[in-house]
Short mmCIF file of C-alpha atoms and ligand atoms in Angstrom, two decimals:
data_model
loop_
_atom_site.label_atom_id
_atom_site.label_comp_id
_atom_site.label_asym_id
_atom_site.label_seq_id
_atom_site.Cartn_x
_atom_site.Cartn_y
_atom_site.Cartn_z
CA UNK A 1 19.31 10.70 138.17
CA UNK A 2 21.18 9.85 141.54
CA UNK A 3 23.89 7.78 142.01
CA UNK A 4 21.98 4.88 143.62
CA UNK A 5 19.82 4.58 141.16
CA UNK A 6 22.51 4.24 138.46
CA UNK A 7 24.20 1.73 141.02
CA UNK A 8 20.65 -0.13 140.89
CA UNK A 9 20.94 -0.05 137.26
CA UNK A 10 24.40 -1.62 137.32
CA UNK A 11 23.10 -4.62 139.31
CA UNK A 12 20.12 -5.42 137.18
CA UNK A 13 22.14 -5.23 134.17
CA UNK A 14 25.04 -7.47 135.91
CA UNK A 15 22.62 -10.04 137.42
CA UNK A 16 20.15 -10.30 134.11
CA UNK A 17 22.59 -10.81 131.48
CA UNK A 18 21.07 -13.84 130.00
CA UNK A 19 17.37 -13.01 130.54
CA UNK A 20 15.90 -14.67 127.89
CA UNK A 21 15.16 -18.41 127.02
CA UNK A 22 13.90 -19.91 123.51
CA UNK A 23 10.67 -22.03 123.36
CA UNK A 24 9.61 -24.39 120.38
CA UNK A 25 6.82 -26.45 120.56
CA UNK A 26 6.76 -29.39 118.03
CA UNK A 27 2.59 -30.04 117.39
CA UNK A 28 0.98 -32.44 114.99
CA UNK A 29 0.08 -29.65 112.63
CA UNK A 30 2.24 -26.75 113.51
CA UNK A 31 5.49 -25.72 115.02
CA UNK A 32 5.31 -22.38 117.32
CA UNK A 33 8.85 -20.64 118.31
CA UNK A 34 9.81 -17.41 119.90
CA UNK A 35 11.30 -15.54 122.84
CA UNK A 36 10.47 -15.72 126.37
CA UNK A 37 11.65 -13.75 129.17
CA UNK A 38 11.65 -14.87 133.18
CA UNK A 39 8.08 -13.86 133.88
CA UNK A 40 6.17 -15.69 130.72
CA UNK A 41 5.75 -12.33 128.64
CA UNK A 42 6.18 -13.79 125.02
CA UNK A 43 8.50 -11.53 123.49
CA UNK A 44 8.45 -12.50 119.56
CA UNK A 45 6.97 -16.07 117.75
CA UNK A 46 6.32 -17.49 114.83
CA UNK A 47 4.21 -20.57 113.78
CA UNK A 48 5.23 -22.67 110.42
CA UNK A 49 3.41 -25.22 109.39
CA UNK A 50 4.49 -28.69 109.58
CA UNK A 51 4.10 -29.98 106.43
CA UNK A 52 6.60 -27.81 105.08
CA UNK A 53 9.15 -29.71 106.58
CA UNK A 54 9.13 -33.97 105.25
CA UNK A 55 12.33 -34.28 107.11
CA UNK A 56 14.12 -32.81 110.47
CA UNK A 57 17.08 -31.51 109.49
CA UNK A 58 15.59 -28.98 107.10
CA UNK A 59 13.27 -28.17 110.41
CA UNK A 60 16.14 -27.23 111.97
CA UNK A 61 18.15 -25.28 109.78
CA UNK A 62 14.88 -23.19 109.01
CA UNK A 63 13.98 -22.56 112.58
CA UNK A 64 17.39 -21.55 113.45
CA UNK A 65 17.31 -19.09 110.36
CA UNK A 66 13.96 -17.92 111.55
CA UNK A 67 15.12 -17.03 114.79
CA UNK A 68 18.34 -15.42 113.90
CA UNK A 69 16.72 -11.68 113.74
CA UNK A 70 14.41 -12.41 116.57
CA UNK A 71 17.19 -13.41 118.85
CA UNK A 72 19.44 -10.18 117.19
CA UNK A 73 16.06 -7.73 118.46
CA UNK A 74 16.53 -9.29 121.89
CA UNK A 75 20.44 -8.44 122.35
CA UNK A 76 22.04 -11.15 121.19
CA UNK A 77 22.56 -15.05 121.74
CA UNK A 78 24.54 -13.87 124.41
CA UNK A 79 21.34 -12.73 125.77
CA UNK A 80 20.01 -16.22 125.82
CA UNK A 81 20.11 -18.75 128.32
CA UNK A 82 18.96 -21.89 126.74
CA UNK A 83 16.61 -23.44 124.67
CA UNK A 84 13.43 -25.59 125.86
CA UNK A 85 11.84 -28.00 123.34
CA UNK A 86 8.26 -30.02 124.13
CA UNK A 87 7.56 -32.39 121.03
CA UNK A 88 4.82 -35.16 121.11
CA UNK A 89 6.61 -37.81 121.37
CA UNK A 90 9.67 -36.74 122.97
CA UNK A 91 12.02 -38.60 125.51
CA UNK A 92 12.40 -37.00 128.52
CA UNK A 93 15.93 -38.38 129.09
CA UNK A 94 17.99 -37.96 125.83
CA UNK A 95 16.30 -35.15 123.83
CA UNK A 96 14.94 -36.93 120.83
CA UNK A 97 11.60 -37.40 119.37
CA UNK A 98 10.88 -40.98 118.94
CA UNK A 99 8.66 -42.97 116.64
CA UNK A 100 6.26 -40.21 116.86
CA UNK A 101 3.12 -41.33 115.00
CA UNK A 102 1.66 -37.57 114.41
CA UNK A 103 4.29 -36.52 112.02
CA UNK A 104 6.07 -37.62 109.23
CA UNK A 105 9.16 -38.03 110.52
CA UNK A 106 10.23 -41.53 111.68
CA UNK A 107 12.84 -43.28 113.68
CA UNK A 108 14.85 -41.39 116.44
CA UNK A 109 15.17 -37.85 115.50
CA UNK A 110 18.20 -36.24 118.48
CA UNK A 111 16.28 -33.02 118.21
CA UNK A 112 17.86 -31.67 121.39
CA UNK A 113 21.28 -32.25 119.95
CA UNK A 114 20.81 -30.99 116.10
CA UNK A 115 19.73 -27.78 117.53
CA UNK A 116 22.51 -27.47 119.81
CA UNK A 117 24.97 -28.31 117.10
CA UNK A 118 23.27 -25.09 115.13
CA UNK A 119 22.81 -22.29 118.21
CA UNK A 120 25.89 -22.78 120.31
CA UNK A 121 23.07 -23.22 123.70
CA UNK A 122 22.23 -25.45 126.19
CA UNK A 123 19.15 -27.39 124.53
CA UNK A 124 16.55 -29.88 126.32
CA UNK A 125 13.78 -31.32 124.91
CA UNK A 126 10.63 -33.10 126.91
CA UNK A 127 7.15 -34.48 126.09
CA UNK A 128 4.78 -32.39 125.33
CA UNK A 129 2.70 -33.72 128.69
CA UNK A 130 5.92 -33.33 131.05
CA UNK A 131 6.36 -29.60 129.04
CA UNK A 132 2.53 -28.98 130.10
CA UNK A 133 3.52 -29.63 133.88
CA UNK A 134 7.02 -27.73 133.75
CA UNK A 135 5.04 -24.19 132.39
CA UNK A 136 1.91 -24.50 134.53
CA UNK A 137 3.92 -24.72 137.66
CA UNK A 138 6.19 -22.00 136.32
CA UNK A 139 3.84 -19.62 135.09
CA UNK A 140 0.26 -21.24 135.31
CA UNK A 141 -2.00 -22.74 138.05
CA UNK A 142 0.50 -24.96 139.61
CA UNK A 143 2.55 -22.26 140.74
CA UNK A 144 3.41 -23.14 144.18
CA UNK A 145 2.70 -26.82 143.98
CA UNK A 146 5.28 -29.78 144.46
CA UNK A 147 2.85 -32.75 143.88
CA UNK A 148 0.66 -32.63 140.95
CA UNK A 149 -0.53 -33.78 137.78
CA UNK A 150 -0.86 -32.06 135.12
CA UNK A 151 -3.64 -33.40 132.56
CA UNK A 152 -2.77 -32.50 128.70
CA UNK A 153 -6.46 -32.88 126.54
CA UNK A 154 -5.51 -32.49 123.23
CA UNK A 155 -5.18 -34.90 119.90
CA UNK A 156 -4.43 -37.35 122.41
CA UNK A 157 -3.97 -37.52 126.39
CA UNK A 158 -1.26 -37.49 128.61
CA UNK A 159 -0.21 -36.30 131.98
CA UNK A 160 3.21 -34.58 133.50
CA UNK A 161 3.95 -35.52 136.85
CA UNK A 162 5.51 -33.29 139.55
CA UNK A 163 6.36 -35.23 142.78
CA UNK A 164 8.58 -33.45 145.38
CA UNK A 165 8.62 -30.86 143.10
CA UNK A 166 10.97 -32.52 140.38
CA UNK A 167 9.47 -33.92 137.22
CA UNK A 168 8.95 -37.53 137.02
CA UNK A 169 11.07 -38.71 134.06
CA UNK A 170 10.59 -42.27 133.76
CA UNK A 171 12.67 -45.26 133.59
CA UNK A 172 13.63 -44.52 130.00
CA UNK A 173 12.14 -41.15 129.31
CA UNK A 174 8.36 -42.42 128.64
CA UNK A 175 6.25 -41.22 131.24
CA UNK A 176 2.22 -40.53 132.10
CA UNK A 177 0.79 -42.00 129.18
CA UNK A 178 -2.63 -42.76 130.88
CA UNK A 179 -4.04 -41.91 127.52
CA UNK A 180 -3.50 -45.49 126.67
CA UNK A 181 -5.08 -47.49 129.57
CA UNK A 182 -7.76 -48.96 128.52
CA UNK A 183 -11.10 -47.97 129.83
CA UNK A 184 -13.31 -50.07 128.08
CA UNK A 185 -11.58 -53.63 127.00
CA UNK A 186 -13.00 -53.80 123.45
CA UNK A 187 -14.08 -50.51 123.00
CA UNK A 188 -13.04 -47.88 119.83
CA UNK A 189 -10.05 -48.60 117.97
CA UNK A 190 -7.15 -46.12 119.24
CA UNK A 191 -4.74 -44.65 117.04
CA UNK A 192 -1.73 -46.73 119.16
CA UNK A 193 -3.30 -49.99 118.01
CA UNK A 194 -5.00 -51.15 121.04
CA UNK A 195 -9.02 -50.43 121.77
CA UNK A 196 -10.67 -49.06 124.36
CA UNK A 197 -7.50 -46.83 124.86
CA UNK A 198 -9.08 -43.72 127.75
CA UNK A 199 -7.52 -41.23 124.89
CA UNK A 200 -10.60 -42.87 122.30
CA UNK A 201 -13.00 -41.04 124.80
CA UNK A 202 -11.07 -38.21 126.07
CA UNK A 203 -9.60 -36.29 123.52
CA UNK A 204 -10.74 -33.83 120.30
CA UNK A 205 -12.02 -36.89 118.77
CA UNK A 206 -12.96 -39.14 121.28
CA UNK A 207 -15.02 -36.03 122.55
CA UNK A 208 -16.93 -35.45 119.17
CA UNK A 209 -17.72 -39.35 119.44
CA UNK A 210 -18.64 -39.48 122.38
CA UNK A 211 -21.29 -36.73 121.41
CA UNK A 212 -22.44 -38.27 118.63
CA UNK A 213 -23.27 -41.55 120.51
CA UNK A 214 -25.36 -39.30 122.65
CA UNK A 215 -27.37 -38.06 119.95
CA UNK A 216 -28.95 -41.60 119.54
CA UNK A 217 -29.15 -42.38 123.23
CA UNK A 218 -31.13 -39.24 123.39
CA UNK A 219 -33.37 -38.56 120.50
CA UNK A 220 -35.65 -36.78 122.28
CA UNK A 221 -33.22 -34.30 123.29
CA UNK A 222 -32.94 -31.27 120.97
CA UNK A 223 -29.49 -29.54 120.53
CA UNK A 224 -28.02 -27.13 118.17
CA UNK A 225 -25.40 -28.99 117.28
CA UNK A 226 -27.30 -31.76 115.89
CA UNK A 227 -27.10 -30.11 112.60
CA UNK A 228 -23.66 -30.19 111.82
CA UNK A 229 -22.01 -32.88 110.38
CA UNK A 230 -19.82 -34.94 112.01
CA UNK A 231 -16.72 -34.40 109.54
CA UNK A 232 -17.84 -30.29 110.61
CA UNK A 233 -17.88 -30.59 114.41
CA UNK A 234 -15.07 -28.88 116.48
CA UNK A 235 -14.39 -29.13 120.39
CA UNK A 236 -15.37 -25.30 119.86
CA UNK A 237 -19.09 -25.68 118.91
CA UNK A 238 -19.42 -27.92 121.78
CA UNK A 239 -17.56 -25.55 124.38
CA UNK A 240 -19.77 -22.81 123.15
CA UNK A 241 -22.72 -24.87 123.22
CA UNK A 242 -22.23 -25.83 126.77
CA UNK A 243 -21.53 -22.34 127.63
CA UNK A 244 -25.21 -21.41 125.95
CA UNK A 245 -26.70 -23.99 128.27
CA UNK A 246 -26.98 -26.29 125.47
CA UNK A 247 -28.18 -29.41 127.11
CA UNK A 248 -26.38 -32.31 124.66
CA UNK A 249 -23.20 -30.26 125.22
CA UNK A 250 -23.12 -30.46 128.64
CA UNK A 251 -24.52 -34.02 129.37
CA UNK A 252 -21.08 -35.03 127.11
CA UNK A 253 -18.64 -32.97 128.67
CA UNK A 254 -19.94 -34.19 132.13
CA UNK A 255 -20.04 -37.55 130.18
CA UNK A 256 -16.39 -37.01 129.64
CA UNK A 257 -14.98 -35.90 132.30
CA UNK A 258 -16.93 -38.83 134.77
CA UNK A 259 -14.45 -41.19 132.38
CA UNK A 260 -10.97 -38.78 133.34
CA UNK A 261 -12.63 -38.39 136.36
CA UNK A 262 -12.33 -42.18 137.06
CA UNK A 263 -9.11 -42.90 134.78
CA UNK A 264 -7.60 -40.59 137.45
CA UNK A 265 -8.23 -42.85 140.89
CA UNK A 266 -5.07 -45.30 140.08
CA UNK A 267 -3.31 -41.54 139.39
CA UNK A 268 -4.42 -40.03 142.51
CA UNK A 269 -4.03 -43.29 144.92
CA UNK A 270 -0.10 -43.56 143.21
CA UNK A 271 1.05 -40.38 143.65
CA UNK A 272 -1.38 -38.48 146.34
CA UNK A 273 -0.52 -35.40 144.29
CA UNK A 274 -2.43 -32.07 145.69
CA UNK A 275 -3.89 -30.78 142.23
CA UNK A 276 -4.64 -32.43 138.91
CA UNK A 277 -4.52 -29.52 136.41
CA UNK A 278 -6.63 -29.59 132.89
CA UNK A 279 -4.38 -28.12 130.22
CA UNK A 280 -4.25 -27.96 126.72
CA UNK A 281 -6.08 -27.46 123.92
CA UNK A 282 -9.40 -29.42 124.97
CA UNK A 283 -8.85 -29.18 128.43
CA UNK A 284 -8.37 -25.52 128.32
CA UNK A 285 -11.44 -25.20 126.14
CA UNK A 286 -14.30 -27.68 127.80
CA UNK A 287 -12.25 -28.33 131.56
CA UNK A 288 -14.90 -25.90 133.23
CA UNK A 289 -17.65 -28.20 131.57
CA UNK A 290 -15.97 -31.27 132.74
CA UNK A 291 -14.14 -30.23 136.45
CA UNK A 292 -17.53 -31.03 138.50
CA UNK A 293 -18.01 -34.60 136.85
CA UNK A 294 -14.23 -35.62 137.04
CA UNK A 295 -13.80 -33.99 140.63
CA UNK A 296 -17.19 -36.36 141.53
CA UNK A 297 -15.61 -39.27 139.74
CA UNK A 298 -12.53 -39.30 141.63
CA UNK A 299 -13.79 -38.91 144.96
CA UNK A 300 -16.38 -40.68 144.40
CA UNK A 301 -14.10 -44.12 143.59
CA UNK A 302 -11.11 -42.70 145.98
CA UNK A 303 -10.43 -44.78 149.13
CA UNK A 304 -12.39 -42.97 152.00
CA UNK A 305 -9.46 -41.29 153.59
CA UNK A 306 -8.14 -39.89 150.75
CA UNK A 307 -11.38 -38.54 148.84
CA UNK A 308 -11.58 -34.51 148.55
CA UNK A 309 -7.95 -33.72 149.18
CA UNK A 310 -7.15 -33.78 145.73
CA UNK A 311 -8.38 -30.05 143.80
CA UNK A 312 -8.87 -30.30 140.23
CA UNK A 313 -7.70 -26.35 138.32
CA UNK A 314 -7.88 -25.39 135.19
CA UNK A 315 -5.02 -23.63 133.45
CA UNK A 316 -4.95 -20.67 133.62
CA UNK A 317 -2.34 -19.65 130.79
CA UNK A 318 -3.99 -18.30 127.45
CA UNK A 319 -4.36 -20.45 124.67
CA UNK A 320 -2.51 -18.91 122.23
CA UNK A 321 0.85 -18.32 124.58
CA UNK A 322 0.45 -21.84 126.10
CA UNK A 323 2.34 -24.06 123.97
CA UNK A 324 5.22 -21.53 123.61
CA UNK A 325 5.39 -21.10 127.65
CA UNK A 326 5.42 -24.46 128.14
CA UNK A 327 8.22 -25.69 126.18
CA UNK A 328 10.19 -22.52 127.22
CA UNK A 329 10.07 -23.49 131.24
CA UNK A 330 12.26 -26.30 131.04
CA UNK A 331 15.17 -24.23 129.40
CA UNK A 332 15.40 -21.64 132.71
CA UNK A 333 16.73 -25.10 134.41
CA UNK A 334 18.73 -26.35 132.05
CA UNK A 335 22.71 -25.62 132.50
CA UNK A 336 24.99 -25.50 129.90
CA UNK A 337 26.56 -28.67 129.03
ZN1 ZN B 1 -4.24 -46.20 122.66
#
């Protein structure tokens, strides 16, 4: 080996000493953790179930033992940088989960803080929506982009916002929650209390509804999904229907995406941002079903000189690494405190 080689050696080493960040992502269901290094490769995770955990402080002290050995196989906690946290629910300015009705914890939870307190690193915690935004434009299809929205279809709806390329926080941590606008005054009951709520028609279960409404507008239409059960039917019978040309499938993920499509004009005439980008679970899933009818929708309804400058991407982050990536992203800006 020559000697400028091991000098090139020296300076990697010297400039990468911390050059790994923790992700957890705080679902409904499911919490996924694990290891992250500066170009998204998912070094080691691990998904526990929720329910295990009826309170947050046993959460924390059994995520913090369950990363112990991953975070010894990496080099160390010296190794790490920070921690990023994206929770449902979660306040963008103080680190806590608040109030969040999809799990069983209550009240104001300082997430942020409690797992500080345990690792001895920098910790931030933001929505889940804000999270989305923060990993697509630092590993994902809004790489590049300083003004855009990212669009988070999952149990529910909600957007992260990117304007001059900093994340819009909001006045007191609570930001893009266009899930609850309403779209039709008097509509479905939504989970937040209200009706109508956009996030009734555009989500995992506002999507199967919306399909099963079609089935009586359209009798005559034949479909294979017609014979399962509603109870049965998953947003992946319907992407895979659509992709097999099934024509129910389609007409409700066009259906569905003309509503986002349109839910997004106040968006788009706000913020001008250059890209709205479908992400998560859904969005991931049925977005290439939907991104005709909401691009339509938009421009469509957009004030003339501002229709068809807006794209509309899918992410482009697999499924599985997603979640994990996106709650990660925020810790490679966060300093130590
Ligand atoms: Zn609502």
């Amino acid at each position: 080996m020559s000697t400028f080689e091991d000098h090139s050696h020296d300076i990697e080493l010297l400039t990468s000493v911390k050059p790994y960040v923790i992700g957890l992502c705080v679902m409904e269901h499911s919490a996924l953790f694990g290891i992250v290094d500066a170009r998204g490769d998912v070094l080691c995770s691990e998904s526990v179930p929720m329910s295990d955990y009826p309170e947050p402080t046993a959460f924390v002290f059994d995520i913090c033992d369950r990363l112990l050995p991953m975070i010894e196989k990496c080099g160390g906690l010296e190794r790490i940088k920070a921690m990023g946290i994206s929770a449902c629910s979660g306040n963008n300015r103080n680190g806590c989960i608040e109030n969040p009705s999809n799990l069983k914890w209550g009240g104001k939870i300082p997430l942020a803080k409690m797992f500080q307190g345990s690792l001895a690193i920098p910790v931030s915690l933001l929505n889940d929506a804000t999270a989305a935004a923060m990993g697509e434009m630092t590993f994902g299809a809004a790489h590049g982009l300083q003004n855009f929205v990212a669009v988070s279809v999952n149990v529910g709806l909600g957007a992260g916002i990117f304007v001059n390329n900093r994340a819009v926080l909001g006045y007191n941590g609570r930001v893009g929650e266009i899930g609850h606008v309403t779209i039709f005054p008097g509509g479905r009951a939504c989970g937040c209390g209200k009706e109508g709520c956009l996030e009734s028609y555009v989500s995992r279960r506002g999507i199967i509804d919306n399909l099963f409404e079609l089935f009586k507008t359209y009798p005559e239409l034949t479909s294979t999904l017609r014979q399962v059960k509603k109870e049965d039917m998953t947003i992946d019978m319907i992407a895979e229907a659509a992709e097999a040309g099934d024509e129910v499938a389609n007409k409700v993920l066009n259906y569905s995406g003309e509503l986002l499509g349109k839910a997004l004009v106040p968006v788009a005439s706000f913020i001008n941002p250059e890209a709205f980008v479908l992400c998560g679970e859904v969005g991931t899933k049925c977005g290439r079903f939907m991104q005709r009818a909401i691009l339509e929708a938009l421009n469509v309804n957009l004030f003339s000189q501002m229709k068809w400058q807006t794209r509309v991407l899918l992410s482009s982050l697999d499924l599985s690494e997603a979640p994990l990536l996106y709650a990660s992203a925020e810790a490679w800006n966060t300093k130590a405190v």
